[in-house]
Coordinates of C-alpha atoms and ligand atoms in Angstrom, one line a residue:
X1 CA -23.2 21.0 -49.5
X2 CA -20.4 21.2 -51.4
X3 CA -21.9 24.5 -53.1
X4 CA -22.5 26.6 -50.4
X5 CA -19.3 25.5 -48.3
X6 CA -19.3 24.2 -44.9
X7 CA -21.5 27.1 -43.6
X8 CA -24.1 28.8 -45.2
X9 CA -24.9 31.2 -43.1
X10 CA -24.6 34.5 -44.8
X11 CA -26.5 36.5 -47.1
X12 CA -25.8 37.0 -50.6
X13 CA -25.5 40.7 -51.3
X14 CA -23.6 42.5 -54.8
X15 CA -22.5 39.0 -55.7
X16 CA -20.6 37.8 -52.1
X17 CA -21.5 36.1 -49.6
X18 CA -21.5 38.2 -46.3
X19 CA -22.2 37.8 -42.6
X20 CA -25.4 39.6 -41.7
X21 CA -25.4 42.4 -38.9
X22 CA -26.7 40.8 -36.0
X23 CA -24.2 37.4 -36.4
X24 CA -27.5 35.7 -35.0
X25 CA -28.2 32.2 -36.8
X26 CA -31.1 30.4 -37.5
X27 CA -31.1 26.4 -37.4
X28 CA -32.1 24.5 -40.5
X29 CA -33.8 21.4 -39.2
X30 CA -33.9 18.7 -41.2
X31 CA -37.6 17.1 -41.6
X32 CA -36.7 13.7 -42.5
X33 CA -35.3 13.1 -38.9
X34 CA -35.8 16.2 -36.5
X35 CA -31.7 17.0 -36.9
X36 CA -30.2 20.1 -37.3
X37 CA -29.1 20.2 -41.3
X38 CA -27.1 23.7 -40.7
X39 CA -27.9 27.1 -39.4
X40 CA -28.2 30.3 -41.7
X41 CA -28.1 34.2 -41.4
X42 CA -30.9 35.7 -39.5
X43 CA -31.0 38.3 -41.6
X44 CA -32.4 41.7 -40.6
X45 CA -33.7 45.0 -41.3
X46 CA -30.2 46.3 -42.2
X47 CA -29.7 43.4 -44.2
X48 CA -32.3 44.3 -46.5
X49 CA -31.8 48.0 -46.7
X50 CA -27.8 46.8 -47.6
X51 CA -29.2 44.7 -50.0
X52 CA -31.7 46.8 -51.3
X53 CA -29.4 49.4 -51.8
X54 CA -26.7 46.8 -53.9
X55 CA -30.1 46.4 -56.2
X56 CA -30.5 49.9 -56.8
X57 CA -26.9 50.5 -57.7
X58 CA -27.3 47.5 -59.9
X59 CA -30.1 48.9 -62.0
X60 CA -27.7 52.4 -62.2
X61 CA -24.8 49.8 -63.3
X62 CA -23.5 47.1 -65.2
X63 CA -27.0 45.6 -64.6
X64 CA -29.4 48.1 -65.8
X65 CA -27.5 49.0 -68.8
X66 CA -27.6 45.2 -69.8
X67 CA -29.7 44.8 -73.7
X68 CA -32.9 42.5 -73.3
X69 CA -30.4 40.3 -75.4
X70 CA -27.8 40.1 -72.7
X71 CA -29.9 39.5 -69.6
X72 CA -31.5 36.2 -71.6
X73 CA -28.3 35.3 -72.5
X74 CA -27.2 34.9 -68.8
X75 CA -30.7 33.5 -67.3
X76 CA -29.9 31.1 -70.6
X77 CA -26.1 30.6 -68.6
X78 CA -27.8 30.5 -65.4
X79 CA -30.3 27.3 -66.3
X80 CA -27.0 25.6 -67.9
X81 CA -25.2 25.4 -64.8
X82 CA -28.2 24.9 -63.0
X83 CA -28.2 21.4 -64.5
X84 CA -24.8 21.0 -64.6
X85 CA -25.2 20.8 -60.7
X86 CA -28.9 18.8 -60.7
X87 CA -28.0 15.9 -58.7
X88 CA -26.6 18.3 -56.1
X89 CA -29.3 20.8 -56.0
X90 CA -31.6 18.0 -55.9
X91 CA -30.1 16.7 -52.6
X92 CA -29.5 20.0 -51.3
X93 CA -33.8 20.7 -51.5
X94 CA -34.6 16.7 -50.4
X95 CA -32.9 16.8 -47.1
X96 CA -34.0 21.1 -46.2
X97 CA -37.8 20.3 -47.4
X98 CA -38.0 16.6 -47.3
X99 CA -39.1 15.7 -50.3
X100 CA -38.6 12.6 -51.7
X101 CA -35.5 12.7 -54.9
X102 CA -37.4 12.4 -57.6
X103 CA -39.3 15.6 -57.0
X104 CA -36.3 17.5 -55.7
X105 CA -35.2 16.2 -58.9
X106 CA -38.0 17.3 -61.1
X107 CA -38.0 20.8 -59.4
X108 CA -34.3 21.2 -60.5
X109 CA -35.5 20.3 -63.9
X110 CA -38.1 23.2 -63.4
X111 CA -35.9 25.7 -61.6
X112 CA -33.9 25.2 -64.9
X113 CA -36.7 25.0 -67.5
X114 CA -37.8 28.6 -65.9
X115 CA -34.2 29.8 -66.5
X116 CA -34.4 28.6 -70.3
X117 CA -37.9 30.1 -70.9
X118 CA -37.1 33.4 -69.3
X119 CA -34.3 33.7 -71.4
X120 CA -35.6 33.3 -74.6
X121 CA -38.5 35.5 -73.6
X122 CA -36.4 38.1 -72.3
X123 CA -36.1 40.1 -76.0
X124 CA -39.5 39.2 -76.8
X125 CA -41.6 41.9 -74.9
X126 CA -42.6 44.3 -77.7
X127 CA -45.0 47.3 -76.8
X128 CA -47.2 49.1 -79.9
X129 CA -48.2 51.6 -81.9
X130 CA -51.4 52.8 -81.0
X131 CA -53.1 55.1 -84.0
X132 CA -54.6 58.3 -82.4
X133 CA -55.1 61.9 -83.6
X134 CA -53.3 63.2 -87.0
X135 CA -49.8 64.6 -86.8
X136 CA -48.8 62.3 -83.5
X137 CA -47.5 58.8 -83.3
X138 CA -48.1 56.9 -80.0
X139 CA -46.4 53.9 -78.8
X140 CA -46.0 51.9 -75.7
X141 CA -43.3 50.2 -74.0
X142 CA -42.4 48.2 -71.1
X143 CA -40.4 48.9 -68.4
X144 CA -38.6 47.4 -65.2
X145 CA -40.4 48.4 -61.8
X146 CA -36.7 48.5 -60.7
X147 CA -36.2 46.9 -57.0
X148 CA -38.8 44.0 -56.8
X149 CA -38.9 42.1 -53.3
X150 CA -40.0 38.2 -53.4
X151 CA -40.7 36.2 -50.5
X152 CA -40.9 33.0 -51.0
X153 CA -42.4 29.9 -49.2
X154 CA -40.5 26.6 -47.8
X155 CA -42.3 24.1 -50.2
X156 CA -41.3 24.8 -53.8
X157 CA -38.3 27.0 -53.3
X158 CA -36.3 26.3 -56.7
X159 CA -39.7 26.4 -58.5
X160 CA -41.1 30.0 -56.8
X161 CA -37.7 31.0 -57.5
X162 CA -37.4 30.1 -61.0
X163 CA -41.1 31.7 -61.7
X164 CA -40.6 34.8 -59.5
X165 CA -36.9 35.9 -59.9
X166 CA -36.3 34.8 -63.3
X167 CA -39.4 36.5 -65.2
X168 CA -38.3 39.4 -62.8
X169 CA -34.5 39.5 -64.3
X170 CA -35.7 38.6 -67.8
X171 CA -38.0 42.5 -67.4
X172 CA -34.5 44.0 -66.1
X173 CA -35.5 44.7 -62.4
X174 CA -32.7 43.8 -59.6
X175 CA -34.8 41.3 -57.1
X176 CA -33.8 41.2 -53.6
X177 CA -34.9 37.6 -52.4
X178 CA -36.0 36.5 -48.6
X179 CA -36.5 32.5 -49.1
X180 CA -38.2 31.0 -46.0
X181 CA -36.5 29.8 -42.6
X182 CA -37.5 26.8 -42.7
X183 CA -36.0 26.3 -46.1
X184 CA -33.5 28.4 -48.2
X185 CA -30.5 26.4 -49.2
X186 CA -31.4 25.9 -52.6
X187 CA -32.2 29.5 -52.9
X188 CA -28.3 30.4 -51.3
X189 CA -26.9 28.2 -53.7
X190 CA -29.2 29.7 -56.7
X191 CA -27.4 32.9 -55.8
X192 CA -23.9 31.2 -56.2
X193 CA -24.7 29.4 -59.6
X194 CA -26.4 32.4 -60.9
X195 CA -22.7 34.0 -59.6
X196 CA -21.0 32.1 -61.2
X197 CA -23.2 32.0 -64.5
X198 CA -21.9 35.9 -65.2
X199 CA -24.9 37.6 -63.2
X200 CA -24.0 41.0 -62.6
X201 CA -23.1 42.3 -59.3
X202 CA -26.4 42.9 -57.2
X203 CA -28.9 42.2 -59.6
X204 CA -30.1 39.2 -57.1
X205 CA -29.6 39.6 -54.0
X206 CA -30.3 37.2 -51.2
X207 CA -31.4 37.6 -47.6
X208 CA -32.4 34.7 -45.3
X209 CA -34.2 35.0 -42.3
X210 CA -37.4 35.2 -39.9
X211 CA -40.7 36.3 -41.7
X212 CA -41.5 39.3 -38.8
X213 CA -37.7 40.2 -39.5
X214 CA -36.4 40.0 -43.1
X215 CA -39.6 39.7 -44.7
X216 CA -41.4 42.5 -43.4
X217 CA -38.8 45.0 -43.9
X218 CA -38.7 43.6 -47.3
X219 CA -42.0 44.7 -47.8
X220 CA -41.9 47.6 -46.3
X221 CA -38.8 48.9 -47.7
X222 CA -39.4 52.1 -49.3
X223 CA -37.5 51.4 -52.6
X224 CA -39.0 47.9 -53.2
X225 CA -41.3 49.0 -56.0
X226 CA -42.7 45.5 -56.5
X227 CA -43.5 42.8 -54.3
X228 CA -44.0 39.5 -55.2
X229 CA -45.1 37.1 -52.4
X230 CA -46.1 33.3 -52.1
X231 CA -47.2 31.8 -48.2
X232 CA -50.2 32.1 -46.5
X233 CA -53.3 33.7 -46.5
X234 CA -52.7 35.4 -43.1
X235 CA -49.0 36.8 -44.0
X236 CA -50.5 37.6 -47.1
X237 CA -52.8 39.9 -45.7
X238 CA -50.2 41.6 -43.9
X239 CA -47.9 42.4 -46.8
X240 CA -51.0 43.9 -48.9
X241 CA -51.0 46.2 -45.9
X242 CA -47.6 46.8 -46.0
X243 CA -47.3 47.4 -49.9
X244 CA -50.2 49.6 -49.9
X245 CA -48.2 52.3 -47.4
X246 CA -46.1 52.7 -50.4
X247 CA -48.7 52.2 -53.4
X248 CA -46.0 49.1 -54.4
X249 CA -47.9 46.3 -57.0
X250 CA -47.8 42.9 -55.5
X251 CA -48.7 39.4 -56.6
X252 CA -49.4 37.3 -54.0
X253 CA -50.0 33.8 -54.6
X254 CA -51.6 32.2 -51.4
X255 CA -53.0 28.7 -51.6
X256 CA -56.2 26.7 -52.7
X257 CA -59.0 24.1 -51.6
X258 CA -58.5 22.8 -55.5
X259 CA -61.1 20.6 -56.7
X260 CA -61.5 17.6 -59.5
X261 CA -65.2 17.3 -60.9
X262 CA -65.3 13.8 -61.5
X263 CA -68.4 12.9 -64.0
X264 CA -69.9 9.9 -64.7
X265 CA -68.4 9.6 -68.5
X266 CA -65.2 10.7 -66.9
X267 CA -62.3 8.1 -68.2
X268 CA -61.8 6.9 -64.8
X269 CA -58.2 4.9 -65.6
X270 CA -56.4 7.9 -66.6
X271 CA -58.5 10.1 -63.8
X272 CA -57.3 8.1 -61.1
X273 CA -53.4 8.6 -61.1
X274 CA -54.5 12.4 -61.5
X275 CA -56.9 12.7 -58.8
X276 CA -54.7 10.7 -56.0
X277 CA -51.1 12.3 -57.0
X278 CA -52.7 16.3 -56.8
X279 CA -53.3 15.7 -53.5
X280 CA -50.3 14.0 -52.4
X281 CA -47.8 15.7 -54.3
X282 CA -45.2 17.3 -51.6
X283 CA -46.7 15.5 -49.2
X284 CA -49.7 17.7 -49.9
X285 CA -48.0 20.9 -49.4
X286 CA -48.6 22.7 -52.8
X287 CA -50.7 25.7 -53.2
X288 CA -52.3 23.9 -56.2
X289 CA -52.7 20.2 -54.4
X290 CA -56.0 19.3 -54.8
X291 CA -57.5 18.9 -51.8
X292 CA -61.0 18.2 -53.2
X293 CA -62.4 15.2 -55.2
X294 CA -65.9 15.8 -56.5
X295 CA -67.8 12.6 -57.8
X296 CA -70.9 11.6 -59.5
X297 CA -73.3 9.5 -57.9
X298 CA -73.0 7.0 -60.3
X299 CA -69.0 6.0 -60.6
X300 CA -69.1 7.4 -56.6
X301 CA -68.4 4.1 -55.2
X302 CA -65.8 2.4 -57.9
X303 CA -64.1 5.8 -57.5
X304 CA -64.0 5.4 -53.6
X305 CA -63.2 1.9 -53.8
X306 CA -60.5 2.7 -56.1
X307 CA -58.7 5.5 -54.4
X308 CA -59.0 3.5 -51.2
X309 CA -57.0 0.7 -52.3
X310 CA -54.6 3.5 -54.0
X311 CA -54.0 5.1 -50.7
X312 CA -53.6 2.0 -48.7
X313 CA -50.4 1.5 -51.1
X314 CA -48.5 4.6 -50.4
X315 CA -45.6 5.1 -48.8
X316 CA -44.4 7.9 -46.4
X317 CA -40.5 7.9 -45.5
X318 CA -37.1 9.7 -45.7
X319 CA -36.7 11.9 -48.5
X320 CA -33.8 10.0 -49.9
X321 CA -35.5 6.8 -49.4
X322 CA -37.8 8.6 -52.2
X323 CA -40.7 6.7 -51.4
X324 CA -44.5 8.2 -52.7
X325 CA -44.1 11.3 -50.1
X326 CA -41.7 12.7 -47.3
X327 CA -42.2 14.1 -44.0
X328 CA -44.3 17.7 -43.9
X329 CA -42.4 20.1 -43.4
X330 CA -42.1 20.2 -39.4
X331 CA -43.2 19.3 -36.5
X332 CA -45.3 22.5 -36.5
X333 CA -47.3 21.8 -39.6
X334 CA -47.1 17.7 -38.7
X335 CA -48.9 19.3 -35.8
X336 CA -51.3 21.4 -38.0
X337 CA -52.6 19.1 -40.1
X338 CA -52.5 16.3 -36.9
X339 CA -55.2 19.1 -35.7
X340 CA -57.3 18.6 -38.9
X341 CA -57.5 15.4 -38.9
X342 CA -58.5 16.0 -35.3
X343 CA -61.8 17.9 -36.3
X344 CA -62.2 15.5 -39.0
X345 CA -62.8 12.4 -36.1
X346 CA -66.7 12.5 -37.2
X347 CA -65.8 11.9 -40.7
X348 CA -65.9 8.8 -42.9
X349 CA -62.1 7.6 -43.1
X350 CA -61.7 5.7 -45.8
X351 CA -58.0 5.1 -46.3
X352 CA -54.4 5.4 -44.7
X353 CA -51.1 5.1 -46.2
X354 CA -48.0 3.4 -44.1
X355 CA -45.2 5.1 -42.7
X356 CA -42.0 3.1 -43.5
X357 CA -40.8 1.2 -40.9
X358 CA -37.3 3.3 -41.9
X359 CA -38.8 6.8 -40.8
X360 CA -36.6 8.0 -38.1
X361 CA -38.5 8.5 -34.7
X362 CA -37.5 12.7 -34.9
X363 CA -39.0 13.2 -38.5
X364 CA -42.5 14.8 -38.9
X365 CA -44.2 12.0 -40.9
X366 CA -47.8 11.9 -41.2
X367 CA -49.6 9.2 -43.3
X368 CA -51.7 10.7 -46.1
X369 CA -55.7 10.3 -45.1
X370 CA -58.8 10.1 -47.4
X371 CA -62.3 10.6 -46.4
X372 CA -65.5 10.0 -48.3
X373 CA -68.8 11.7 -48.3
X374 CA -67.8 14.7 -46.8
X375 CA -70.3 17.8 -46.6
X376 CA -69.2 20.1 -48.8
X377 CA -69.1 22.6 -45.8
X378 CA -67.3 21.2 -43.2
X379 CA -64.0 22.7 -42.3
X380 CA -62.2 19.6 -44.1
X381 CA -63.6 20.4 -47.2
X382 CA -63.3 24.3 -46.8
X383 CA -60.3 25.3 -45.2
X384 CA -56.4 25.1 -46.6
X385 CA -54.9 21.9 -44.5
X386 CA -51.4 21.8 -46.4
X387 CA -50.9 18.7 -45.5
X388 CA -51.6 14.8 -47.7
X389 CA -55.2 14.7 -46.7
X390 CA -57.9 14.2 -49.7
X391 CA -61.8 14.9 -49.0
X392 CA -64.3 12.8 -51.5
X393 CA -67.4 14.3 -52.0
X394 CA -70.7 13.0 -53.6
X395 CA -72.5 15.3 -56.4
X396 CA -75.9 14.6 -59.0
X397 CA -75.7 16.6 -61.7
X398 CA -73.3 19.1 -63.2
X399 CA -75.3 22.6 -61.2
X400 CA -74.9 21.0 -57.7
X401 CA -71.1 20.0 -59.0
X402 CA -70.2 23.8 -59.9
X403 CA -71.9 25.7 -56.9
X404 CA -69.6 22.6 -54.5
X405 CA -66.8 23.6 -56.7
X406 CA -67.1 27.3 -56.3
X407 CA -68.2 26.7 -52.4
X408 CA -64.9 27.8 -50.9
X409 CA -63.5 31.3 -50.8
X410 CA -60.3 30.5 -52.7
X411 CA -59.7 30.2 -56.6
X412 CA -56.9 28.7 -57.5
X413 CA -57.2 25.7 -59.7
X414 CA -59.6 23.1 -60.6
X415 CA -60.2 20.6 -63.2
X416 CA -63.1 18.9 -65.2
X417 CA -62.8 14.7 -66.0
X418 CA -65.6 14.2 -68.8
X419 CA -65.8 12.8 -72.4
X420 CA -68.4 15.9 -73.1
X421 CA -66.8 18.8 -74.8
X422 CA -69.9 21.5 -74.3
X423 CA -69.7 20.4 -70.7
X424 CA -66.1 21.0 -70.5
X425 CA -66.4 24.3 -72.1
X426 CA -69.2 25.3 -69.4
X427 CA -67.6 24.4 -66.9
X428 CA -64.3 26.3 -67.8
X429 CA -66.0 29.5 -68.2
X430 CA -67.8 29.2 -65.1
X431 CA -65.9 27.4 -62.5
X432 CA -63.7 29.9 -60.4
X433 CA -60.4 29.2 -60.9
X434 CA -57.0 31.0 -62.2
X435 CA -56.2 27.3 -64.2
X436 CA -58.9 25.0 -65.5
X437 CA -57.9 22.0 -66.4
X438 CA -59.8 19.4 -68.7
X439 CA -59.0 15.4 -68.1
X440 CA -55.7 16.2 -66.5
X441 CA -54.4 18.2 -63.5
X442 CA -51.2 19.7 -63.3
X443 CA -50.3 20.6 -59.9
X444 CA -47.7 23.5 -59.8
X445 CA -46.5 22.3 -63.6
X446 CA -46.4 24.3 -66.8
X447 CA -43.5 26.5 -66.5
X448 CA -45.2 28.4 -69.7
X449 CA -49.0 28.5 -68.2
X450 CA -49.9 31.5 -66.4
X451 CA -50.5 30.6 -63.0
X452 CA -52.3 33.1 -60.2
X453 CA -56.1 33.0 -58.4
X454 CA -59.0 34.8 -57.5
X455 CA -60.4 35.0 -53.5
X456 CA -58.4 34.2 -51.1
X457 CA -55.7 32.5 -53.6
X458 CA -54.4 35.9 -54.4
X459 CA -54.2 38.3 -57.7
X460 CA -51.5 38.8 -60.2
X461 CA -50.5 35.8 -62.4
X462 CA -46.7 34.3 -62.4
X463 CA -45.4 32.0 -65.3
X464 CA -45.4 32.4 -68.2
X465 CA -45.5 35.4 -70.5
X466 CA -48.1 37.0 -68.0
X467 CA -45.2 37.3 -65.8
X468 CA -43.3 39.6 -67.5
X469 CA -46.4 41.7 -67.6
X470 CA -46.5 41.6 -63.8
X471 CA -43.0 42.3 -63.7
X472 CA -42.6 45.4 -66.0
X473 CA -44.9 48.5 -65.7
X474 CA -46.0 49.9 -69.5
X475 CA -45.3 53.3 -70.5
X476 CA -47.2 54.8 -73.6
X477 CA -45.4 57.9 -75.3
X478 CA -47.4 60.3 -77.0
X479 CA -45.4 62.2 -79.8
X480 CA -46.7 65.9 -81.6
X481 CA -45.1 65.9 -85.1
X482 CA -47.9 67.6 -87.2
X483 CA -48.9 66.0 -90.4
Ligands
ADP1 P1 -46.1 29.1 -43.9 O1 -47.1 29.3 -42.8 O2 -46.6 28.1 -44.9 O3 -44.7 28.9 -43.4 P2 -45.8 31.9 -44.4 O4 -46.8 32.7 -45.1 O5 -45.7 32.0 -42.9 O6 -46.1 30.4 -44.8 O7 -44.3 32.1 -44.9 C1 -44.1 32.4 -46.3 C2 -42.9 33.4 -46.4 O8 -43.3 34.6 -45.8 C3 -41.7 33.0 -45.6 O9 -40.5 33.4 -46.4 C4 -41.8 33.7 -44.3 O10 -40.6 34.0 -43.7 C5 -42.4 35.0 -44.8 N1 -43.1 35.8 -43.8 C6 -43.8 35.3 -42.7 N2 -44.3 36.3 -42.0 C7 -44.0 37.5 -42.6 C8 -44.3 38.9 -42.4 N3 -44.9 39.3 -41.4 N4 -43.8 39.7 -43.3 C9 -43.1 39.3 -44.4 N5 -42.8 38.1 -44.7 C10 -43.2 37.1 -43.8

């Protein structure tokens, strides 16, 4: 931890690293063995206003009066040392969330990319010129919101950061960051590299700390003017509410029951690496795992057959024994999806991976489950588990493999494994989804692919240049000259 010192446990505020105002702590427990990793700031109410008020003097400062030009040019500074520092980022995120290395690894790489595409997009937001009555000219242009609040989520935090905070800096707004508690020393040690990268004084600004605490008066606060949130459905709920009291925008990004429609002139070879790895990815704790693996009666069984034996090969252990996943996140969501699998007893159980025999007793390990021929509307096969669990489910044609597709209330991703281009195109348009993807899957990839849901997944879209959108507001000016 050679980044954040011996102690991380302060917040991040006008570029230093301060104690918070209660001098309570939080423990950091690491998942790969139950141990505490470190404690960190438990930061408050007062915390956030502090901070929020280091943002606002940031977009009245050096900050605000920075050229499109010169924010890329730092993001550009800030993805340099970024990887200058990989290996120990990469550490840093495998011990707090428990992922294996070489996706710590390949979320540095992402945290990073983010940073380079941010910057180079930065000086690329033009408005227009509308034409409108004679004797006026009329153009747009895009603004900063100013203050934006994000609230980020324990399983991705270098890659929500890189997609929230950097397409927010790119627009020129001064974010004010609550990572979660369960996870958040990648995002303390973001704020030191981006420090140390030339990032002005208070344009990011860093809070750790409980949800209830931190992250409520984030999104309450009344000079947040954007809110950009990634968790669960339920929180999610609550910070619409709590945006709404001021009228603030908000993106919330909240999770998925993702499914693969599998058809019989699918190219099963490639398919399968696709079809097992979306689900297990993280351990299965992605917003965009897919969770759901439709098949066609007639390649039902050597797809079954197949994944089986896939599954049986996996490999659950310490993160830095980077097997095929980690622990989950805690013993609190070990016992989630334990409860799950619980409802799921009725179920066909097809396949089990192995815990390593190296998996300390105190670590929340749970061995990533598949089960075939599940009805479409039980709770496995409808609700969010967050956890490596995989439901296969039997379909005939392509109308009964759309309405199982569409079946849940979320609307995240899906994707379509078929060798017929008019199907593929039908099914794009149709199936409800913010990505579609045809003979591949990509998980929380594509830095440049905008990224967002419909349903219960949330609104707003993050990556990308959609992003920038989000994170601007447009202002048309209307000018009488006379002809
Ligand atoms: P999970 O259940 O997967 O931990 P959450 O939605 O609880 O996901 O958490 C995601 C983020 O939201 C975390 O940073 C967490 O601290 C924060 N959070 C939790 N509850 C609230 C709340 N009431 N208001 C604002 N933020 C919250």
């Amino acid at each position: 931890m050679k980044l954040l010192g011996n102690n991380p446990a302060f917040c991040f505020i006008n570029n230093e690293w301060v104690p918070g105002c209660s001098a309570q702590r939080v423990p950091v427990i690491n998942p790969s063995n139950g141990e505490v990793l470190c404690e960190i700031a438990r930061g408050t109410a007062d915390d956030i206003d502090i901070a929020v008020m280091a943002a606002q003097a940031a977009l009245e400062g050096d900050w605000g009066r920075a050229s499109a030009a010169e924010r890329g040019r730092v993001l550009h500074n800030i993805g340099a040392i970024i990887l200058d520092h990989a290996e120990e980022l990469a550490e840093l995120e495998a011990h707090d969330v428990g992922k294996p290395l070489k996706q710590a690894r390949a979320d540095v790489v992402a945290l990073a990319r983010y940073m380079e595409f941010y910057a180079g997009a930065a000086d690329k937001v033009h408005g227009a010129t509308i034409p409108y009555l004679n004797g006026y000219t009329v153009y747009t242009m895009r603004e900063p919101h100013g203050v934006t609040g994000h609230i980020i989520p324990w399983n991705y935090p270098m890659q929500i950061i890189g997609r929230s905070v950097g397409a927010a800096l790119a627009m020129g707004n001064a974010a004010v960051l609550k990572p979660a508690e369960e996870a958040c020393l990648t995002a303390l040690a973001f704020g030191e590299l981006a420090r140390l990268a030339g990032l002005p004084k208070g344009a990011l600004n860093i809070v750790p700390g409980f949800g209830a605490e931190a992250g409520n008066a984030l999104a309450q606060h009344p000079l947040v003017r954007h809110v950009s949130f990634t968790g669960s459905v339920d929180v999610g709920k609550l910070i619409q509410e709590s945006t709404a009291h001021h009228v603030v925008p908000l993106t919330l990004e909240l999770g998925g029951k993702s499914p693969q429609l599998v058809f019989e002139d699918a190219d099963i070879d490639v398919a399968l690496p696709f079809l097992v790895n979306a689900g297990i990815q993280n351990a299965g704790q992605t917003c965009s795992a897919s969770s759901r693996i439709l098949v066609q009666r007639q390649i039902y069984d050597q797809i079954v057959e197949a994944m089986t034996q896939m599954y049986t090969d996996l490999r659950v252990g310490p993160a830095m024994d980077d097997l095929d996943l980690g622990p989950v996140i805690s013993k609190r969501q070990k016992e989630i999806v334990e409860g799950y699998l619980d409802r799921g007893r009725d179920l066909n159980l097809v396949a089990k991976g192995q815990v390593s025999a190296s998996a300390p007793e105190g670590g929340s390990y749970v061995a990533p489950v598949l089960f075939a021929d599940v009805p479409p509307d039980h709770v496995l096969a409808q609700e969010e588990i967050f956890g490596p669990v995989q439901v296969v489910i039997p379909f005939d044609d392509e109308t009964e493999a759309l309405a199982i597709a569409n079946g849940t209330q979320f609307g995240l991703v899906a994707s379509v494994w078929s060798r017929d281009g008019a199907r593929q195109m039908r099914l794009a348009k149709k199936l409800r989804a913010g990505q579609v993807f045809l003979n591949n899957y990509g998980a929380g990839g594509g830095v440049e692919l905008p990224f967002g849901g419909t349903g219960l997944s949330g609104h707003g879209r993050e990556k990308g240049f959609e992003a920038l959108y989000g994170f601007s507001s447009l202002k048309t000016v209307a000018a009488l000259h006379g002809s």
